[in-house]
């Protein structure tokens, strides 16, 4: 259905300027970070030293290709030295599991709905590469200690209780003051620049930020934390590896607690009359250290800062400015897209939430889809849909992605279509009941033509539902914006005006059909060769073929339908290795394969160095130029940070402009330019196509 024409289009909502840069880049970003207000924000004087420090570490990239080998290295060394392997790996795995579990729970309970605390992708990438380095390094450090001092790990089990108590007191009276002194030493400008500045690149933190250190700094901490069990061992010559392991796991958890973005202000920990204010810290205490840099140096016991005059109060304020927790103005209904999609869920690993989906070269799709279907069946025993993170739209509305528990196999088997559609309508009803939500977008396969005629059936089911029919529910596909994005990506290509023809795979789909009509209207001399057996466009400039190999005869190939890799391999086989260098003359014309299918699956172009396969129809919205969207609207889609698919963006635009009609079925071509202009007004742009 087209946009209504009986009233004026709403004017573009005004956008407040936003110039917040990467929170791990500079002192100016620290001053602008959303965790501060006027009473708690560090002064320029207090942060002027940061710029010189961060530049030393900000381009750090660690080679992670051999991480698995490093993890198994201790096993080989222990075998050669004939020392027990099991204690090393039990401790190491216990630390890794507890760390990952803490990270998952923190996302679910803290970061998932806090759209004001969005960590930059640069920080996530850096921390994701380094947060387990210390754990593995400690596994290696344990080997020589086991060889030199076996009684430190293998004393009789009867010593466990008293060794644990001695370790506790050693931590309080040795580790805590040692750490305070070492931490002050690390903040000497030379040491900050050489080591500790790497940790302080993270202004807003995750629990695992506590483990992210410069490599050399790990050895400083081994020397600082080691006395917790070295001292009681050398005094009493008894200790047990379970005590060492328990200490390290508990240490990691308490350290992670100090890096959580939460407010915990019980008077037991905040009252000046309570001893616990001096004996055990709160997250805000250590977050204050990351904010002020020259205060709150203590490990877990703030008493040392009180003694030496470095304690400073810090108040976290970002959660005070969140919109009501039950507000939900728009829901984008998604689904699982395969095993790689599971692996990008931040609940599994927040560090892999951005970036393209992984491909499993040696795992057949049939096996992958069956596994995902099994997992979904188990999940459906407990829930019919999964609620993802929420985000803020234009400073006043709340959007959220909610996935029905359906996997690719449900969209392949026609027998399951009815159940999928019922799940979608059931979700719509549940969200209206819970939040009064009236605006819904259909993601990817949830609007498949075979499933529900491009959302038309869902719209009809809502109108026929006894409960929903009079609730003003709106169902949108966002495909108008996708078609507009594809069209503008094409016409904005250098040299497109002189292009004689394009080859189009998937032109008979509703997006392809709309793009073709718009191209034929604005580029009357352009020839379009469509790969299809069915002829749906009757135009003198449009022709059809069933030979996929013809794509080689056209400089630009547009892909809007996923084909099996075998078909592409067969079509490209005759010209593989026809040229070995870019820029060489080739027996084929093809140079660009522009793909707007979701998910994007790379084509094997081995032997075709002159052909580039690029994903298109991806929009960008940067917080540096627009505050239209805030929060995790971009997680788990196989995209980079601040990127969004145009269908998702189109539904959000409909929400902002208060569209009161459904957007389902065929695309209204005349609306494409209107939607594109609205997107531009809100700060959305096509991701640049580098040519």
XYZ file of C-alpha atoms in Angstrom:
691
model
C 0.000 0.000 0.000
C 1.315 3.426 -0.944
C 1.848 6.291 1.448
C -1.351 8.264 2.057
C -1.778 11.241 -0.260
C -4.767 12.876 1.378
C -2.632 14.742 3.896
C 0.701 16.444 3.987
C 3.734 14.336 4.745
C 5.036 15.041 8.189
C 8.074 17.226 8.166
C 11.424 15.713 8.981
C 11.976 15.556 12.738
C 14.787 17.792 13.859
C 17.981 16.098 14.908
C 20.083 17.310 17.771
C 23.717 17.614 16.859
C 25.980 14.912 18.199
C 29.720 14.949 17.995
C 30.662 12.176 20.393
C 33.757 10.451 19.060
C 35.062 6.956 19.764
C 35.171 6.585 23.519
C 38.541 4.921 23.331
C 40.240 7.534 21.192
C 40.850 10.813 22.969
C 40.404 12.932 26.051
C 37.640 14.916 24.365
C 35.553 11.763 24.080
C 36.025 11.162 27.787
C 34.595 14.593 28.547
C 31.650 13.902 26.252
C 31.009 10.352 27.443
C 27.385 9.812 28.372
C 28.239 8.364 31.779
C 29.003 11.805 33.204
C 27.052 14.883 34.172
C 28.235 18.321 35.264
C 28.870 17.257 38.838
C 30.921 14.154 38.032
C 32.579 14.969 34.726
C 36.414 15.146 34.888
C 37.900 18.529 34.145
C 40.116 19.231 31.154
C 43.032 19.591 33.546
C 42.405 16.110 34.922
C 42.328 14.485 31.500
C 44.851 16.525 29.546
C 47.503 13.826 29.962
C 45.407 11.112 28.264
C 45.945 12.057 24.647
C 49.674 11.341 24.755
C 49.015 7.972 26.357
C 46.296 6.594 24.148
C 48.171 7.269 20.942
C 50.766 4.673 22.005
C 48.250 1.833 22.170
C 45.281 2.824 20.030
C 46.551 1.035 16.905
C 47.371 -2.179 18.760
C 46.422 -5.301 16.802
C 47.241 -8.781 18.093
C 47.565 -11.779 15.798
C 44.946 -14.238 17.090
C 45.449 -17.007 14.532
C 47.460 -19.193 16.896
C 45.455 -18.701 20.090
C 44.253 -22.311 20.148
C 47.831 -23.564 19.882
C 48.874 -21.272 22.745
C 46.045 -22.685 24.840
C 47.177 -26.280 24.316
C 50.864 -25.418 24.704
C 50.938 -26.102 28.490
C 49.778 -29.671 27.863
C 52.826 -30.403 25.709
C 55.207 -28.758 28.182
C 53.693 -30.621 31.141
C 54.066 -33.885 29.243
C 57.748 -33.196 28.585
C 58.413 -32.141 32.199
C 56.291 -34.940 33.664
C 54.195 -32.612 35.825
C 50.394 -32.922 36.257
C 48.327 -31.291 33.511
C 44.883 -31.510 35.081
C 45.196 -28.744 37.731
C 46.419 -26.246 35.123
C 43.499 -26.833 32.773
C 40.855 -27.103 35.493
C 41.900 -23.691 36.805
C 42.235 -22.206 33.311
C 38.875 -23.517 32.089
C 37.130 -22.509 35.323
C 38.386 -18.952 34.832
C 37.364 -18.870 31.166
C 33.868 -20.263 31.848
C 33.254 -17.909 34.789
C 34.481 -14.959 32.713
C 32.202 -15.769 29.783
C 29.240 -16.404 32.081
C 29.790 -13.076 33.815
C 29.953 -11.312 30.462
C 26.693 -12.949 29.350
C 24.829 -12.097 32.555
C 26.104 -8.512 32.441
C 24.761 -8.086 28.917
C 21.391 -9.630 29.780
C 20.851 -7.735 33.022
C 22.709 -4.457 32.420
C 23.754 -3.527 28.888
C 20.932 -5.092 26.876
C 18.458 -2.290 27.504
C 20.892 0.548 28.257
C 20.974 2.257 24.885
C 23.043 5.141 26.301
C 26.028 2.895 27.006
C 27.044 1.704 23.559
C 30.676 0.645 23.457
C 32.646 1.482 20.293
C 33.429 -1.414 17.964
C 37.111 -0.512 18.165
C 37.073 -1.184 21.899
C 35.147 -4.438 21.492
C 37.596 -5.683 18.890
C 40.606 -4.788 21.031
C 39.204 -6.323 24.210
C 37.917 -9.403 22.392
C 41.446 -10.153 21.207
C 43.059 -9.694 24.620
C 40.727 -10.511 27.503
C 41.893 -14.133 27.861
C 45.619 -13.491 27.388
C 46.270 -13.181 31.132
C 44.458 -16.445 31.893
C 46.525 -18.388 29.366
C 49.728 -16.683 30.519
C 48.999 -17.751 34.108
C 48.619 -21.340 32.888
C 52.178 -21.166 31.571
C 53.401 -19.521 34.797
C 51.956 -22.380 36.842
C 54.162 -24.975 35.096
C 57.560 -23.952 36.553
C 55.966 -23.423 39.970
C 54.609 -26.982 39.904
C 58.063 -28.273 38.979
C 60.028 -26.187 41.518
C 57.514 -26.182 44.387
C 55.244 -29.230 44.052
C 54.026 -28.799 47.644
C 52.482 -25.469 46.632
C 49.944 -27.396 44.559
C 49.939 -31.000 45.729
C 49.973 -30.958 49.517
C 47.490 -33.229 51.255
C 43.851 -32.204 50.767
C 43.517 -31.731 54.508
C 45.365 -28.387 54.207
C 42.763 -26.828 51.896
C 40.718 -25.134 54.621
C 43.549 -23.514 56.540
C 45.417 -22.634 53.335
C 42.315 -20.824 52.049
C 42.092 -18.809 55.274
C 45.765 -17.887 55.099
C 45.347 -16.858 51.448
C 42.442 -14.614 52.439
C 44.508 -12.765 55.068
C 47.501 -12.583 52.715
C 45.310 -10.887 50.154
C 44.082 -8.299 52.652
C 47.424 -7.446 54.246
C 49.800 -8.007 51.310
C 48.034 -7.907 47.950
C 45.799 -4.898 48.646
C 48.600 -2.483 49.693
C 50.964 -3.917 47.056
C 48.356 -3.343 44.368
C 47.716 0.224 45.489
C 51.445 1.002 45.305
C 51.877 -0.774 41.964
C 48.826 0.961 40.542
C 50.174 4.361 41.533
C 53.481 3.362 39.925
C 51.699 2.332 36.708
C 50.173 5.807 36.535
C 53.573 7.471 36.345
C 53.432 8.943 32.807
C 56.275 6.785 31.460
C 54.691 3.562 32.755
C 51.237 4.690 31.704
C 52.538 5.242 28.209
C 54.446 1.961 28.114
C 51.856 -0.325 29.719
C 48.807 0.778 31.679
C 47.448 3.132 29.042
C 46.311 0.074 27.093
C 43.823 -0.788 29.854
C 42.655 2.814 30.108
C 41.698 2.974 26.454
C 38.389 1.629 27.792
C 36.430 4.493 29.332
C 33.047 2.781 29.482
C 33.808 -0.753 30.594
C 32.641 -4.341 30.444
C 33.298 -6.909 33.191
C 36.049 -8.419 31.058
C 37.768 -5.052 30.676
C 39.323 -5.988 34.019
C 41.390 -8.651 32.216
C 42.539 -6.498 29.304
C 46.109 -5.410 29.930
C 49.290 -4.708 28.049
C 51.271 -7.972 27.745
C 54.148 -6.783 29.925
C 51.740 -5.516 32.567
C 50.530 -9.073 33.188
C 53.943 -9.847 34.705
C 53.581 -6.891 37.071
C 50.321 -8.352 38.306
C 51.792 -11.835 38.696
C 54.306 -10.266 41.083
C 51.564 -8.297 42.891
C 48.933 -11.029 43.240
C 51.320 -13.966 43.726
C 51.975 -13.211 47.439
C 48.373 -14.239 48.196
C 49.520 -17.859 48.051
C 53.328 -17.454 47.950
C 53.443 -15.963 51.456
C 51.420 -18.682 53.236
C 53.279 -21.374 51.317
C 56.750 -20.137 52.184
C 55.690 -19.626 55.820
C 54.018 -23.007 56.300
C 55.231 -25.039 53.295
C 51.784 -26.264 52.419
C 49.189 -25.188 49.858
C 46.803 -26.858 47.427
C 46.039 -26.150 43.788
C 42.288 -25.913 44.511
C 42.997 -22.936 46.795
C 45.080 -21.269 44.077
C 42.344 -21.920 41.516
C 39.529 -20.719 43.770
C 41.473 -17.542 44.564
C 42.046 -16.771 40.875
C 38.405 -17.428 39.910
C 37.066 -15.314 42.795
C 39.602 -12.611 42.031
C 38.423 -12.498 38.402
C 34.770 -12.280 39.456
C 35.298 -9.506 42.016
C 37.532 -7.615 39.608
C 34.850 -7.983 36.922
C 32.259 -6.655 39.382
C 34.273 -3.450 39.683
C 34.119 -2.933 35.912
C 30.364 -3.455 35.598
C 28.299 -0.481 34.486
C 25.859 -0.656 37.369
C 24.831 1.495 40.305
C 24.903 -0.188 43.709
C 24.316 2.371 46.441
C 23.184 0.493 49.519
C 24.045 2.507 52.643
C 26.144 -0.425 53.841
C 28.655 0.522 51.142
C 28.047 4.265 50.801
C 27.496 5.630 54.299
C 30.545 7.325 55.782
C 29.685 5.614 59.068
C 29.777 2.130 57.552
C 33.111 0.256 57.696
C 32.238 -1.425 54.391
C 32.720 1.880 52.570
C 36.405 1.409 53.348
C 36.642 -2.393 53.193
C 34.845 -3.281 49.937
C 34.286 -1.278 46.796
C 31.340 -0.707 44.485
C 31.454 -0.529 40.672
C 31.085 3.255 40.795
C 34.284 3.449 42.841
C 36.354 1.843 40.093
C 34.395 3.444 37.249
C 35.477 6.694 38.900
C 39.078 5.609 38.419
C 38.437 5.132 34.681
C 36.796 8.557 34.611
C 39.303 10.528 36.688
C 42.462 8.445 36.065
C 44.217 9.941 39.112
C 41.877 8.791 41.842
C 40.462 5.568 43.317
C 43.579 3.440 42.764
C 42.714 0.696 45.288
C 41.950 -2.875 44.253
C 38.923 -4.032 46.274
C 39.430 -2.029 49.488
C 38.975 1.765 49.163
C 40.596 2.291 52.558
C 43.966 2.788 50.868
C 42.638 5.731 48.855
C 41.165 7.229 52.026
C 44.505 6.848 53.805
C 46.547 8.465 51.021
C 43.987 11.088 49.999
C 43.219 9.755 46.507
C 39.586 8.763 47.126
C 37.053 10.646 45.043
C 33.311 10.225 44.810
C 31.910 9.291 41.441
C 28.246 9.032 40.446
C 27.123 7.126 37.367
C 24.201 8.975 35.768
C 23.470 7.511 32.334
C 20.745 5.109 33.516
C 18.928 8.032 35.137
C 18.152 9.393 31.674
C 16.672 6.238 30.156
C 13.088 6.298 28.934
C 10.607 4.139 30.918
C 11.469 0.437 30.887
C 8.017 -0.561 29.610
C 8.002 1.913 26.713
C 8.120 0.171 23.331
C 6.898 2.043 20.264
C 8.181 -0.223 17.501
C 9.148 -3.899 17.124
C 11.173 -5.357 14.278
C 10.318 -9.058 14.052
C 13.348 -11.165 13.197
C 14.290 -14.835 13.166
C 17.350 -17.044 13.331
C 19.467 -17.109 10.163
C 21.642 -20.135 10.901
C 24.524 -21.224 13.102
C 26.613 -18.131 12.318
C 23.712 -15.993 13.528
C 23.707 -17.820 16.869
C 27.415 -17.079 17.209
C 26.926 -13.324 16.769
C 24.384 -13.091 19.582
C 25.879 -10.831 22.272
C 24.401 -13.163 24.881
C 26.886 -15.732 23.614
C 29.788 -13.352 23.085
C 29.370 -9.594 22.999
C 32.759 -9.302 21.307
C 31.458 -11.018 18.150
C 28.226 -9.026 17.858
C 29.516 -6.957 14.932
C 31.007 -7.921 11.603
C 29.970 -10.321 8.845
C 28.565 -13.743 9.611
C 31.111 -16.525 9.635
C 30.894 -19.159 6.910
C 31.390 -22.844 7.655
C 33.090 -24.085 4.531
C 33.069 -27.751 5.455
C 29.675 -27.881 7.158
C 26.807 -28.754 4.777
C 23.843 -26.403 4.965
C 21.540 -29.352 5.630
C 23.457 -30.276 8.795
C 23.653 -26.652 9.953
C 19.940 -26.038 9.428
C 18.935 -29.280 11.169
C 21.079 -28.393 14.166
C 19.549 -24.906 14.360
C 16.054 -26.398 14.062
C 16.794 -28.736 16.973
C 18.046 -25.844 19.124
C 14.932 -23.828 18.255
C 12.690 -26.759 19.210
C 14.317 -26.877 22.640
C 14.006 -23.090 23.060
C 10.314 -23.179 22.098
C 9.678 -25.388 25.129
C 10.362 -22.300 27.230
C 9.521 -19.303 25.009
C 7.928 -18.531 21.654
C 10.088 -15.466 20.958
C 13.322 -13.932 22.171
C 13.595 -10.256 23.090
C 16.764 -8.557 21.868
C 18.213 -5.225 22.941
C 16.233 -2.017 22.700
C 17.293 1.269 21.129
C 16.132 4.876 21.116
C 14.699 6.556 18.030
C 15.009 10.306 17.628
C 15.367 10.874 21.390
C 11.738 10.049 22.188
C 10.718 6.639 20.821
C 11.850 3.124 21.714
C 12.422 0.346 19.208
C 13.305 -3.271 19.802
C 14.195 -6.351 17.800
C 12.289 -9.476 18.825
C 12.981 -12.798 17.113
C 10.429 -15.559 16.802
C 12.030 -18.928 17.543
C 12.165 -20.015 13.929
C 15.160 -21.092 11.850
C 15.845 -21.345 8.093
C 14.298 -24.799 7.829
C 10.923 -23.343 8.883
C 11.042 -21.079 5.827
C 12.067 -23.877 3.477
C 9.275 -26.325 4.330
C 5.874 -25.040 3.085
C 4.124 -27.233 5.665
C 5.475 -24.931 8.374
C 4.398 -21.645 6.803
C 1.062 -21.499 8.617
C 2.744 -22.013 11.985
C 5.331 -19.302 11.282
C 2.627 -16.787 10.349
C 0.655 -17.644 13.478
C 3.814 -17.092 15.558
C 4.211 -13.630 14.032
C 0.606 -12.623 14.786
C 0.881 -14.131 18.277
C 3.971 -11.985 18.891
C 2.176 -8.864 17.668
C -0.702 -9.547 20.066
C 1.597 -10.208 23.019
C 3.565 -7.002 22.493
C 0.420 -4.927 22.192
C -0.884 -6.407 25.446
C 2.412 -5.901 27.275
C 3.475 -2.490 25.932
C 0.706 -1.109 23.743
C 3.021 -1.439 20.716
C 1.252 -0.762 17.422
C 4.099 -0.535 14.904
C 5.688 -3.741 13.617
C 8.267 -4.472 10.944
C 8.868 -7.833 9.282
C 12.502 -8.874 8.920
C 13.967 -10.829 6.003
C 12.241 -14.237 5.645
C 9.267 -13.166 7.758
C 7.968 -11.285 4.702
C 8.907 -13.912 2.098
C 6.498 -14.039 -0.832
C 5.947 -17.787 -0.513
C 5.336 -17.418 3.226
C 2.801 -14.594 3.373
C 2.828 -12.724 0.050
C 5.266 -10.086 1.216
C 3.495 -9.497 4.527
C 0.030 -9.155 2.973
C -1.243 -12.281 4.736
C 0.026 -11.010 8.099
C -1.802 -7.729 7.530
C -4.989 -9.643 6.680
C -4.628 -11.927 9.721
C -4.235 -8.917 12.016
C -7.345 -7.276 10.553
C -9.295 -10.518 11.011
C -8.083 -11.204 14.550
C -10.896 -10.552 17.074
C -8.491 -8.902 19.523
C -6.212 -6.965 17.141
C -8.601 -5.828 14.427
C -9.543 -2.523 16.077
C -6.195 -1.746 17.780
C -4.653 0.306 14.959
C -1.834 -2.201 14.379
C 0.501 -1.336 11.495
C 2.559 -3.956 9.639
C 5.494 -2.866 7.479
C 8.133 -4.637 5.414
C 10.420 -1.646 4.856
C 11.062 -2.909 1.323
C 10.366 0.503 -0.197
C 13.481 1.815 1.537
C 15.472 -1.222 0.387
C 14.484 -0.607 -3.224
C 15.398 3.084 -2.844
C 18.771 2.137 -1.361
C 19.582 -0.289 -4.187
C 18.527 2.229 -6.813
C 20.645 5.040 -5.363
C 23.618 2.728 -4.844
C 23.511 2.012 -8.572
C 23.031 5.498 -9.915
C 25.690 6.892 -7.572
C 28.346 4.584 -9.040
C 31.017 6.445 -11.026
C 30.372 5.987 -14.716
C 26.853 4.634 -14.291
C 25.466 7.253 -16.709
C 27.566 5.749 -19.499
C 26.679 2.152 -18.648
C 24.901 0.402 -21.496
C 23.469 -2.592 -19.663
C 23.230 -4.482 -16.387
C 22.627 -8.144 -15.627
C 19.994 -8.676 -12.921
C 19.531 -11.822 -10.824
C 16.304 -11.651 -8.841
C 14.643 -8.865 -10.796
C 11.267 -10.604 -10.562
C 11.158 -10.116 -6.800
C 9.240 -7.112 -5.524
C 12.421 -5.154 -4.728
C 14.017 -6.029 -8.064
C 10.821 -5.198 -9.887
C 10.599 -1.764 -8.261
C 14.279 -1.032 -8.964
C 13.862 -2.011 -12.620
C 10.822 0.231 -13.042
C 12.619 3.184 -11.488
C 15.724 2.595 -13.631
C 13.676 2.318 -16.803
C 11.897 5.543 -15.925
C 15.039 7.575 -15.160
C 17.591 5.829 -17.445
C 15.675 5.235 -20.690
C 18.743 3.998 -22.594
C 19.769 1.346 -20.051
C 19.337 -2.286 -21.111
C 18.429 -4.794 -18.398
C 19.166 -8.486 -18.926
C 17.254 -10.580 -16.371
C 18.187 -14.086 -15.294
C 14.816 -15.812 -14.982
C 12.503 -18.292 -16.685
C 9.399 -16.212 -15.984
C 8.811 -12.901 -17.762
C 7.154 -10.312 -15.535
C 8.370 -7.025 -17.043
C 7.193 -6.065 -20.507
C 9.530 -3.354 -21.765
C 11.622 -2.997 -24.942
C 14.808 -2.523 -22.866
C 14.215 -5.672 -20.813
C 15.218 -9.141 -21.979
C 15.445 -12.513 -20.277
C 17.845 -15.422 -20.214
C 18.195 -18.770 -18.470
C 21.976 -18.853 -18.937
C 23.722 -17.549 -15.820
C 27.054 -17.435 -17.649
C 25.797 -14.369 -19.510
C 26.595 -12.310 -16.422
C 30.180 -12.223 -17.746
C 28.987 -10.098 -20.683
C 27.928 -7.191 -18.451
C 30.136 -4.846 -16.479
C 27.667 -4.619 -13.573
C 25.718 -7.569 -12.184
C 22.967 -6.952 -9.632
C 22.061 -9.848 -7.323
C 18.763 -9.825 -5.444
C 18.227 -13.555 -5.118
C 20.429 -16.137 -3.474
C 21.612 -18.893 -5.792
C 23.514 -22.020 -4.871
C 27.330 -21.695 -5.027
C 27.350 -24.498 -7.595
C 25.462 -22.359 -10.096
C 27.928 -19.508 -9.789
C 30.891 -21.897 -9.982
C 29.524 -23.421 -13.171
C 28.846 -20.023 -14.748
C 32.307 -18.686 -13.906
C 34.289 -21.857 -14.641
C 35.110 -21.179 -18.342
C 36.944 -17.920 -17.552
C 38.728 -18.805 -14.315
C 42.364 -17.699 -14.413
C 41.801 -15.927 -17.738
C 43.729 -13.058 -16.162
C 46.006 -13.026 -13.148
C 46.325 -9.311 -12.447
C 43.875 -6.522 -11.843
C 43.499 -4.194 -14.802
C 44.484 -6.773 -17.411
C 42.364 -7.204 -20.502
C 39.970 -10.098 -20.012
C 37.699 -12.131 -22.276
C 34.768 -11.014 -20.124
C 33.269 -7.599 -19.304
C 32.090 -8.245 -15.754
C 33.763 -6.112 -13.094
C 31.171 -5.658 -10.341
C 28.740 -8.088 -8.724
C 26.561 -5.954 -6.439
C 24.607 -8.073 -3.981
C 21.695 -6.986 -1.790
C 20.634 -10.443 -0.594
C 20.427 -11.091 3.158
C 22.432 -12.702 4.586
C 25.269 -11.766 2.285
C 27.218 -14.869 1.202
C 30.527 -14.272 -0.642
C 30.841 -15.794 -4.105
C 33.980 -17.788 -4.890
C 35.802 -15.560 -7.378
C 39.059 -17.509 -7.395
C 40.739 -16.893 -10.740
C 38.693 -13.750 -11.413
C 40.906 -11.055 -9.932
C 39.186 -8.374 -12.007
C 35.706 -9.051 -10.579
C 34.638 -7.573 -7.242
C 31.706 -8.990 -5.272
C 30.316 -6.331 -2.921
C 27.377 -6.131 -0.573
C 25.122 -3.137 -1.186
C 21.923 -1.756 0.348
C 23.438 -1.207 3.779
C 22.808 2.140 5.439
C 25.058 4.018 7.835
C 24.134 6.368 10.635
C 27.015 7.819 12.579
C 26.690 9.308 16.086
C 29.142 11.966 14.906
C 26.626 13.316 12.402
C 23.230 12.253 13.744
C 21.612 11.062 16.951
C 18.640 9.577 15.126
C 19.370 6.099 16.527
C 21.008 5.330 19.860
C 21.788 1.923 21.255
C 22.231 -1.576 19.890
C 20.017 -1.426 16.808
C 22.911 -2.926 14.831
C 23.811 -6.029 16.869
C 23.542 -9.532 15.425
C 22.748 -8.549 11.834
C 26.134 -9.419 10.338
C 26.940 -5.721 9.874
C 29.492 -3.325 11.278
C 28.644 -0.889 14.053
C 26.271 1.989 13.162
C 25.055 0.133 10.064
C 21.481 -0.962 9.443
C 19.596 -2.754 6.708
C 17.292 -0.395 4.795
C 14.203 -2.543 5.434
C 14.770 -2.145 9.177
C 15.458 1.563 8.732
C 12.380 1.949 6.524
C 10.127 0.589 9.270
C 11.742 2.943 11.781
C 11.162 5.879 9.418
C 7.505 4.876 9.154
C 7.328 4.933 12.951
C 8.927 8.382 13.189
C 6.607 9.858 10.576
C 3.516 8.185 12.046
C 2.546 6.239 8.948
C -1.044 5.040 9.406
C -1.195 2.515 6.562
C 0.411 -0.900 6.150
C 3.420 -1.390 3.886
C 2.981 -4.924 2.581
C 2.715 -6.738 -0.750
C 4.114 -5.058 -3.840
C 6.232 -1.914 -3.541
C 4.691 1.410 -4.470
C 7.422 2.763 -6.784
C 6.393 6.391 -6.425
C 7.094 6.170 -2.669
C 10.753 5.227 -3.146
C 12.004 8.778 -3.527
C 9.883 10.005 -0.609
C 11.288 7.336 1.695
C 14.830 8.080 0.536
C 14.455 11.803 1.206
C 13.114 11.056 4.669
C 16.053 8.766 5.362
C 18.513 11.449 4.271
C 16.795 13.986 6.503
C 17.284 11.625 9.446
C 20.999 11.168 8.767
C 20.916 7.839 6.915
C 23.277 7.227 4.003
C 24.215 4.292 1.820
C 27.452 2.704 2.927
C 30.015 3.963 0.392
C 30.853 1.542 -2.386
C 34.607 1.714 -2.764
C 35.569 1.495 -6.430
